[in-house]
Short mmCIF file of C-alpha atoms in Angstrom, two decimals:
data_model
loop_
_atom_site.label_atom_id
_atom_site.label_comp_id
_atom_site.label_asym_id
_atom_site.label_seq_id
_atom_site.Cartn_x
_atom_site.Cartn_y
_atom_site.Cartn_z
CA MET A 1 61.34 91.36 127.95
CA LEU A 2 64.83 89.53 127.94
CA PHE A 3 64.39 85.64 128.63
CA ASN A 4 68.08 85.43 129.39
CA ARG A 5 69.53 88.90 130.31
CA GLU A 6 72.89 87.51 131.19
CA ILE A 7 73.60 86.03 127.53
CA GLU A 8 71.45 88.26 125.74
CA THR A 9 73.49 91.63 126.92
CA MET A 10 77.05 90.03 127.43
CA SER A 11 79.53 92.36 126.17
CA HIS A 12 81.18 91.81 122.82
CA GLU A 13 84.51 91.11 124.47
CA SER A 14 82.94 88.32 126.88
CA LEU A 15 80.69 87.12 123.86
CA ARG A 16 83.70 86.30 121.74
CA GLU A 17 85.69 84.85 124.62
CA LEU A 18 82.64 82.35 125.14
CA GLN A 19 82.46 81.57 121.30
CA ASN A 20 86.14 80.76 120.93
CA LYS A 21 86.00 78.68 123.71
CA ARG A 22 83.22 76.76 122.56
CA LEU A 23 84.31 76.71 118.90
CA ARG A 24 87.60 75.13 120.13
CA ASN A 25 85.58 72.25 122.01
CA THR A 26 83.19 71.97 119.12
CA VAL A 27 86.29 71.37 116.32
CA GLN A 28 88.15 68.66 118.50
CA TYR A 29 84.95 67.19 119.21
CA VAL A 30 84.01 66.27 115.66
CA TYR A 31 87.31 65.64 114.55
CA GLU A 32 87.22 62.88 117.08
CA GLN A 33 83.75 61.74 116.75
CA VAL A 34 82.73 62.44 112.77
CA PRO A 35 84.50 60.53 110.25
CA TYR A 36 83.53 63.01 107.41
CA TYR A 37 85.06 65.72 109.15
CA ARG A 38 88.12 63.95 110.15
CA GLU A 39 88.62 63.02 106.73
CA VAL A 40 88.31 66.57 105.40
CA PHE A 41 90.68 68.12 108.00
CA ASP A 42 93.33 65.23 107.26
CA ARG A 43 93.14 65.75 103.47
CA LEU A 44 93.61 69.33 103.95
CA SER A 45 96.44 69.16 106.57
CA ILE A 46 94.22 70.84 109.15
CA LYS A 47 94.54 70.21 112.98
CA PRO A 48 92.23 71.04 115.55
CA SER A 49 94.85 73.24 117.25
CA ASP A 50 94.86 75.01 114.11
CA ILE A 51 91.37 76.74 115.00
CA GLN A 52 91.58 78.82 118.15
CA THR A 53 89.40 81.48 117.18
CA VAL A 54 86.36 82.53 115.14
CA GLU A 55 88.91 84.40 112.79
CA ASP A 56 90.39 80.77 111.90
CA LEU A 57 86.88 79.55 110.52
CA PRO A 58 87.74 80.44 106.95
CA LYS A 59 90.53 77.61 107.22
CA ILE A 60 87.83 75.14 107.32
CA PRO A 61 85.86 74.57 104.13
CA PHE A 62 81.89 74.87 103.88
CA THR A 63 79.61 72.28 104.47
CA LYS A 64 76.68 71.94 101.94
CA LYS A 65 73.46 70.35 101.84
CA GLN A 66 74.66 67.90 99.74
CA THR A 67 76.81 66.29 102.20
CA LEU A 68 73.92 65.81 104.50
CA ARG A 69 72.02 63.91 101.63
CA ASP A 70 75.27 61.81 100.74
CA TYR A 71 75.69 60.83 104.44
CA TYR A 72 71.77 60.19 104.83
CA PRO A 73 70.52 59.26 107.29
CA PHE A 74 72.95 58.84 110.24
CA GLY A 75 76.54 59.42 108.66
CA LEU A 76 76.92 62.63 110.10
CA LEU A 77 76.14 61.62 113.61
CA ALA A 78 78.62 62.81 116.56
CA VAL A 79 77.10 60.40 119.11
CA PRO A 80 75.66 56.80 119.36
CA ARG A 81 72.04 56.62 117.56
CA GLU A 82 71.04 55.28 120.84
CA ASN A 83 71.75 58.62 122.27
CA LEU A 84 69.24 60.42 120.20
CA ILE A 85 65.62 61.41 121.71
CA ARG A 86 64.46 62.97 118.35
CA ILE A 87 64.58 62.96 114.65
CA HIS A 88 63.31 65.75 112.18
CA ALA A 89 63.90 65.93 108.18
CA SER A 90 63.10 68.66 105.85
CA SER A 91 60.30 68.38 103.39
CA GLY A 92 62.68 68.39 100.40
CA THR A 93 60.92 68.43 96.95
CA THR A 94 63.68 66.35 95.38
CA GLY A 95 65.60 63.25 96.55
CA LYS A 96 65.61 62.33 100.23
CA PRO A 97 65.05 64.48 102.94
CA THR A 98 67.55 66.17 105.02
CA VAL A 99 67.85 64.31 108.43
CA VAL A 100 68.72 66.29 111.60
CA CYS A 101 68.82 64.71 115.00
CA TYR A 102 69.09 65.82 118.59
CA THR A 103 70.11 64.62 121.99
CA ALA A 104 68.45 65.96 125.21
CA ASN A 105 70.78 68.90 125.42
CA ASP A 106 70.17 69.68 121.77
CA ILE A 107 66.56 69.91 122.50
CA ASP A 108 67.17 71.90 125.78
CA VAL A 109 69.21 74.60 123.67
CA PHE A 110 66.26 74.81 120.95
CA ALA A 111 63.69 75.54 123.88
CA GLU A 112 65.85 77.90 125.12
CA VAL A 113 66.57 79.96 121.90
CA ASN A 114 62.78 79.90 120.85
CA ALA A 115 61.94 81.23 124.36
CA ARG A 116 64.54 83.86 123.52
CA SER A 117 62.63 84.59 120.43
CA LEU A 118 59.12 84.62 121.95
CA ALA A 119 60.13 87.12 124.34
CA ALA A 120 62.04 89.59 121.97
CA GLY A 121 58.91 89.38 119.74
CA GLY A 122 56.43 90.45 122.71
CA GLY A 123 55.59 87.26 124.16
CA GLN A 124 55.22 86.91 128.11
CA PRO A 125 54.82 84.27 130.46
CA GLY A 126 50.78 83.46 130.83
CA MET A 127 50.04 84.73 127.22
CA ILE A 128 48.30 82.46 124.87
CA LEU A 129 50.25 81.07 121.90
CA HIS A 130 48.40 80.21 118.86
CA ASN A 131 51.08 78.01 117.13
CA ALA A 132 49.99 77.60 113.51
CA TYR A 133 53.43 76.31 112.14
CA GLY A 134 53.17 72.53 111.25
CA TYR A 135 53.84 69.72 113.84
CA GLY A 136 55.64 66.36 112.53
CA LEU A 137 58.99 66.06 110.73
CA PHE A 138 58.95 69.59 110.28
CA THR A 139 61.10 71.60 113.05
CA GLY A 140 58.84 74.56 113.26
CA GLY A 141 55.65 73.48 115.19
CA LEU A 142 57.74 71.51 118.14
CA GLY A 143 60.41 74.13 118.20
CA ILE A 144 58.17 77.07 118.73
CA HIS A 145 55.90 74.70 120.93
CA TYR A 146 58.74 74.07 123.38
CA GLY A 147 59.98 77.36 123.37
CA GLY A 148 56.63 78.81 124.41
CA GLU A 149 56.31 76.41 127.33
CA ARG A 150 59.82 77.25 128.49
CA LEU A 151 58.76 81.04 128.69
CA GLY A 152 55.74 80.11 130.65
CA MET A 153 53.02 80.63 127.95
CA THR A 154 49.97 78.55 127.25
CA VAL A 155 50.41 76.92 123.77
CA VAL A 156 47.44 75.93 121.50
CA PRO A 157 49.25 73.55 119.22
CA VAL A 158 47.01 74.21 116.19
CA SER A 159 49.47 72.91 113.68
CA GLY A 160 49.01 74.60 109.98
CA GLY A 161 46.06 74.13 107.65
CA VAL A 162 42.25 73.83 107.99
CA THR A 163 41.72 77.98 108.20
CA GLN A 164 38.03 77.68 109.70
CA ARG A 165 39.27 75.80 112.66
CA GLN A 166 42.05 78.49 113.33
CA ILE A 167 39.67 81.05 112.97
CA THR A 168 37.18 79.64 115.44
CA LEU A 169 39.78 78.78 117.88
CA ILE A 170 41.41 82.52 117.66
CA LEU A 171 37.94 83.90 118.38
CA ASP A 172 37.28 81.53 121.07
CA PHE A 173 40.60 81.34 122.94
CA LYS A 174 41.87 84.97 122.51
CA PRO A 175 45.43 84.42 122.13
CA GLU A 176 47.65 87.38 122.26
CA VAL A 177 50.46 85.86 120.01
CA ILE A 178 50.39 83.97 116.75
CA CYS A 179 53.03 81.97 115.09
CA CYS A 180 52.83 80.98 111.34
CA THR A 181 54.20 81.67 107.77
CA PRO A 182 53.85 85.34 106.83
CA SER A 183 51.68 84.37 103.59
CA TYR A 184 49.50 82.23 105.86
CA ALA A 185 49.11 85.09 108.29
CA GLN A 186 47.89 87.15 105.05
CA THR A 187 45.41 83.93 104.33
CA LEU A 188 44.06 84.40 108.32
CA GLY A 189 43.82 87.99 107.59
CA GLU A 190 41.49 87.40 104.19
CA GLU A 191 39.57 85.17 106.11
CA PHE A 192 38.85 87.41 109.11
CA LYS A 193 37.70 90.25 106.43
CA SER A 194 35.68 87.84 104.71
CA ARG A 195 33.58 87.30 107.70
CA GLY A 196 33.12 91.07 108.56
CA ILE A 197 35.58 90.72 111.47
CA THR A 198 37.81 93.56 111.91
CA PRO A 199 41.13 93.95 113.66
CA GLU A 200 39.99 95.38 116.71
CA GLN A 201 37.76 92.49 117.24
CA VAL A 202 40.73 90.05 117.11
CA SER A 203 42.86 89.25 120.44
CA LEU A 204 45.99 88.71 118.53
CA LYS A 205 48.67 91.44 119.59
CA TYR A 206 51.88 90.04 118.51
CA GLY A 207 53.02 87.84 115.52
CA LEU A 208 56.31 85.83 114.90
CA LEU A 209 56.51 85.29 111.31
CA GLY A 210 58.69 83.08 109.42
CA ALA A 211 59.89 79.86 107.26
CA GLU A 212 59.58 81.91 104.15
CA PRO A 213 61.26 85.33 102.93
CA TRP A 214 58.89 88.39 103.14
CA THR A 215 59.43 91.90 102.74
CA ASP A 216 57.95 95.04 104.42
CA THR A 217 55.20 95.22 102.36
CA ILE A 218 53.81 91.89 103.75
CA ARG A 219 54.36 92.87 107.16
CA ALA A 220 52.22 95.97 106.71
CA ASN A 221 49.49 93.90 105.12
CA VAL A 222 49.44 91.37 107.97
CA GLU A 223 49.53 94.32 110.63
CA ALA A 224 46.69 96.00 109.11
CA ALA A 225 44.63 92.58 108.74
CA LEU A 226 45.06 91.04 112.07
CA GLY A 227 45.95 94.10 114.30
CA ILE A 228 49.38 92.67 115.34
CA LYS A 229 52.93 93.99 115.69
CA ALA A 230 54.73 91.36 113.42
CA THR A 231 58.14 90.18 113.73
CA ASN A 232 60.56 88.03 111.79
CA ILE A 233 61.84 84.60 113.15
CA TYR A 234 64.41 82.55 111.26
CA GLY A 235 65.69 79.33 111.47
CA LEU A 236 66.54 76.19 109.51
CA SER A 237 66.56 72.45 110.32
CA GLU A 238 70.00 71.82 109.58
CA ILE A 239 71.06 74.43 112.42
CA ILE A 240 68.43 73.36 114.84
CA GLY A 241 64.78 74.61 113.44
CA PRO A 242 63.50 78.13 114.14
CA GLY A 243 64.79 80.10 116.90
CA VAL A 244 68.29 80.66 115.14
CA SER A 245 67.52 84.63 115.06
CA GLN A 246 64.63 86.80 116.18
CA GLU A 247 63.68 90.37 115.32
CA CYS A 248 63.12 92.40 118.48
CA ILE A 249 59.68 94.28 118.85
CA GLU A 250 61.50 97.37 120.02
CA ALA A 251 63.45 98.31 116.95
CA ARG A 252 62.20 95.54 114.35
CA ALA A 253 65.30 96.36 112.26
CA GLY A 254 67.11 92.76 111.66
CA SER A 255 66.95 89.50 113.78
CA HIS A 256 69.14 88.99 116.71
CA ILE A 257 71.24 86.04 115.96
CA TRP A 258 71.67 83.71 119.21
CA GLU A 259 75.56 83.65 118.53
CA ASP A 260 76.27 81.91 121.43
CA HIS A 261 75.15 78.86 120.09
CA PHE A 262 75.27 79.41 116.21
CA TYR A 263 78.38 81.58 114.77
CA PRO A 264 77.53 83.63 111.86
CA GLU A 265 79.18 84.63 108.61
CA VAL A 266 78.34 85.97 105.27
CA VAL A 267 80.44 85.30 102.20
CA ASN A 268 80.53 86.10 98.68
CA PRO A 269 78.52 83.63 96.79
CA ASP A 270 81.01 83.30 94.07
CA THR A 271 84.64 83.40 96.01
CA GLY A 272 83.16 82.20 99.43
CA GLU A 273 85.13 85.17 100.62
CA SER A 274 84.06 86.77 104.02
CA LEU A 275 82.06 89.89 103.76
CA PRO A 276 81.94 92.92 106.15
CA ASP A 277 78.58 94.29 107.86
CA GLY A 278 76.24 95.66 105.45
CA LYS A 279 77.43 93.68 102.60
CA GLU A 280 74.92 91.20 100.92
CA GLY A 281 75.94 87.57 100.94
CA VAL A 282 75.44 83.96 101.78
CA LEU A 283 74.82 83.12 105.34
CA ILE A 284 77.02 80.71 106.92
CA PHE A 285 76.43 78.98 110.64
CA THR A 286 79.05 77.18 112.43
CA HIS A 287 77.61 75.09 115.63
CA LEU A 288 78.79 75.96 119.24
CA THR A 289 77.36 73.72 120.99
CA ARG A 290 75.38 70.95 119.10
CA GLU A 291 75.72 67.40 120.33
CA ALA A 292 74.18 65.27 117.80
CA MET A 293 75.26 66.66 114.61
CA PRO A 294 77.43 69.80 114.96
CA LEU A 295 78.10 71.42 111.51
CA LEU A 296 81.24 73.59 110.73
CA ARG A 297 80.52 76.46 108.38
CA TYR A 298 77.18 75.19 107.16
CA TRP A 299 76.42 77.20 103.83
CA THR A 300 72.57 77.96 104.46
CA GLY A 301 71.89 79.57 100.87
CA ASP A 302 70.15 82.53 102.42
CA ILE A 303 71.01 85.75 101.13
CA THR A 304 71.55 88.58 103.95
CA TYR A 305 74.00 90.78 105.54
CA LEU A 306 75.27 91.17 109.31
CA ASN A 307 74.74 94.42 111.33
CA HIS A 308 76.84 94.96 114.86
CA GLU A 309 75.51 98.17 115.68
CA PRO A 310 73.85 98.58 119.01
CA CYS A 311 70.15 97.66 119.20
CA ALA A 312 67.78 100.03 121.07
CA CYS A 313 66.43 96.81 122.93
CA GLY A 314 69.97 96.44 124.49
CA ARG A 315 71.02 93.02 123.02
CA THR A 316 74.20 92.87 122.17
CA HIS A 317 73.98 89.84 119.75
CA VAL A 318 74.78 90.61 116.20
CA ARG A 319 71.81 91.27 113.96
CA MET A 320 70.87 89.71 110.17
CA GLY A 321 69.04 91.66 107.76
CA PRO A 322 65.89 90.28 106.06
CA ILE A 323 66.38 87.23 103.75
CA ARG A 324 66.42 88.62 100.19
CA GLY A 325 66.11 85.12 98.80
CA ARG A 326 68.25 81.84 98.52
CA SER A 327 71.31 81.23 96.14
CA ASP A 328 70.16 78.16 95.27
CA ASP A 329 66.67 79.05 94.58
CA MET A 330 67.91 82.31 92.60
CA LEU A 331 66.34 82.39 89.08
CA ILE A 332 68.63 83.20 86.11
CA VAL A 333 66.87 84.58 83.52
CA ARG A 334 68.33 85.78 80.01
CA GLY A 335 72.03 86.10 82.14
CA VAL A 336 70.13 88.07 84.92
CA ASN A 337 70.00 87.00 88.42
CA LEU A 338 66.37 87.18 89.85
CA TYR A 339 64.75 86.84 93.41
CA PRO A 340 60.93 86.86 93.77
CA THR A 341 61.38 89.35 96.56
CA GLN A 342 62.75 92.00 94.09
CA ILE A 343 59.38 91.57 92.14
CA GLU A 344 57.58 92.17 95.20
CA GLU A 345 59.68 95.35 96.03
CA ILE A 346 58.60 96.87 92.73
CA LEU A 347 55.04 95.80 93.29
CA LYS A 348 54.64 97.83 96.48
CA ARG A 349 55.28 100.76 94.62
CA VAL A 350 52.02 100.34 92.78
CA PRO A 351 48.89 101.15 94.88
CA GLU A 352 46.57 99.21 92.48
CA VAL A 353 47.87 95.84 93.38
CA VAL A 354 48.11 94.06 96.53
CA PRO A 355 51.00 91.62 97.85
CA HIS A 356 49.76 88.38 96.43
CA TYR A 357 51.94 87.45 93.45
CA GLN A 358 53.35 84.66 91.52
CA VAL A 359 56.48 84.76 89.20
CA ILE A 360 56.18 82.02 86.47
CA VAL A 361 59.23 81.22 84.30
CA LYS A 362 59.05 79.29 81.05
CA ARG A 363 61.31 78.65 77.75
CA GLU A 364 59.69 79.52 74.50
CA GLY A 365 62.14 78.07 72.00
CA THR A 366 65.32 79.29 73.12
CA LEU A 367 64.16 82.19 74.88
CA ASP A 368 63.15 82.44 78.73
CA GLU A 369 59.90 84.42 79.18
CA VAL A 370 58.56 85.31 82.68
CA GLU A 371 55.28 86.14 83.76
CA VAL A 372 54.20 88.07 87.04
CA LYS A 373 50.93 87.29 87.86
CA VAL A 374 49.60 89.75 90.59
CA GLU A 375 46.04 90.58 92.27
CA ILE A 376 44.41 94.04 91.82
CA VAL A 377 42.94 95.76 94.68
CA GLU A 378 39.43 94.65 95.25
CA GLU A 379 37.58 98.30 94.99
CA LEU A 380 39.60 98.56 91.59
CA PHE A 381 38.43 94.90 90.35
CA ARG A 382 34.75 95.72 91.21
CA SER A 383 34.64 99.15 89.29
CA VAL A 384 36.12 97.38 86.37
CA ALA A 385 34.18 94.28 86.17
CA GLN A 386 30.74 95.88 87.64
CA GLU A 387 28.34 92.85 87.14
CA VAL A 388 30.47 90.65 85.39
CA LEU A 389 33.46 89.40 87.68
CA SER A 390 35.95 87.56 85.56
CA GLU A 391 39.63 87.87 84.35
CA GLU A 392 38.11 88.52 80.68
CA THR A 393 36.83 92.05 82.00
CA ILE A 394 40.22 92.78 83.27
CA GLU A 395 41.93 91.72 80.12
CA ALA A 396 39.77 94.02 78.08
CA ASP A 397 39.66 97.37 80.23
CA HIS A 398 41.88 100.00 78.80
CA LEU A 399 42.31 101.12 82.36
CA MET A 400 43.99 97.76 83.26
CA HIS A 401 45.90 97.81 79.94
CA ASP A 402 47.62 101.00 81.37
CA LEU A 403 48.11 99.62 84.73
CA ARG A 404 50.08 96.27 83.26
CA ASN A 405 52.34 98.52 80.88
CA LYS A 406 52.93 100.50 84.26
CA ILE A 407 54.16 97.74 86.01
CA ALA A 408 55.99 96.07 83.05
CA HIS A 409 57.78 99.35 82.58
CA LEU A 410 58.75 99.81 86.45
CA ILE A 411 60.06 95.93 86.18
CA ARG A 412 62.12 96.62 83.20
CA ASP A 413 63.67 100.06 84.24
CA THR A 414 64.63 98.49 87.82
CA LEU A 415 65.58 94.80 86.98
CA GLY A 416 66.56 95.17 83.06
CA LEU A 417 63.96 92.64 82.46
CA THR A 418 61.10 92.49 80.08
CA MET A 419 57.89 90.37 81.79
CA LYS A 420 54.62 89.58 80.92
CA VAL A 421 52.22 90.99 83.55
CA THR A 422 49.05 89.56 84.26
CA LEU A 423 46.24 91.43 86.58
CA ALA A 424 44.36 88.80 88.62
CA ALA A 425 41.21 89.11 90.33
CA PRO A 426 41.33 89.20 93.95
CA GLY A 427 41.77 85.66 95.37
CA THR A 428 42.83 83.87 92.33
CA VAL A 429 46.76 83.78 93.36
CA PRO A 430 47.72 80.72 95.14
CA ARG A 431 47.45 81.13 98.93
CA SER A 432 49.24 79.59 101.95
CA GLU A 433 47.40 76.84 103.87
CA GLY A 434 49.88 76.91 106.79
CA GLY A 435 53.20 75.78 105.08
CA LYS A 436 55.69 77.48 102.96
CA LEU A 437 54.35 79.58 99.82
CA ARG A 438 55.95 79.07 96.30
CA ARG A 439 56.17 82.42 95.30
CA ALA A 440 58.20 81.61 91.92
CA VAL A 441 57.77 78.46 89.58
CA ASP A 442 60.37 77.66 87.24
CA MET A 443 58.92 75.51 84.20
CA ARG A 444 62.11 75.17 82.06
CA ASN A 445 62.92 71.88 83.05
CA LEU A 446 59.39 70.23 83.29
#
């Protein structure tokens, strides 16, 4: 199902013409309305008329998250504060939150792109949507909520956490669609299993999962546990929230970016040079229709690639690959760049473990030490522990010793890093309770 067929199947030529027109308007708009951008343009001797097409975007420097913090809370507004109808803020772990603001038109666009996303992910008018994204300052809950209503769905605004209530409502209301983080979908699947409820007894058919990087291993785990087809929804609050891009249910081979509103680039993280299709780099977005806080060439920090090849679903919008990690969250261990998802790709080759893991980095003296803690499958745990279920029995068992060595060798051979592998009992690695799950813990600066 296509929510906006005219836009979603627009020819590349017509789409580029629309993008260029909207870009020219946006550049002129921010130059006139946002002192920060006017100062940047004047300092670099850039005139708004110098930016005529998207090919001219590299003339403009990147906008980074620090700029939003420097101008906290309303220094980047392009409209009077009184014209805002909503304010969201990130849940940053340090310093002040990143504030994003919306006019009535921005909220209309927010609903539109999320309605497109829900339709692309299998949603249809009349279906019940179980929305387990957090409501409040986080953009996820309300973004999906408005999109569901725009599509004509019945939205259940559950928000995150309180897993027992989530299970009860799913069983009682029988929703067809669920939206939540991938890690929380895993948590729900485990809870259904612990109650003896099979996937065939769960009404869910489709899951739109996002807000954190995930892999095909997690997708397979969630689909098996909940009996759904899972697709990736992508977004970030600085651009609009969820609904920046969405995987289609037909191909599930990259997320379609709604590029009539958000123009994408991928650049080399070291040089800033634009990269061609298929080459991984940092994802950059430029607003084309935003009123309250339009950003030019916003550096998302997310590592991915672009793909302009035709898609089986008929949508002509460019697709982005899965998020490999974040450039600013990347771990540098003994001079090697490390993303948690690289560890997960290795672990999925080991049938004795499940995709619940955590990467912990410490510094012993002058050396970085990395520990990978991963759960073994329940059947193996019970066969090893027998009557005494404890991690001590795992450590002592010779089969587990061989399994630890196997995983450590795979990591060393693939990534060139030596890591300590800890095999954990089922259910002992931290789970998501509705929010983003922290896969990597860097304790070197604590």
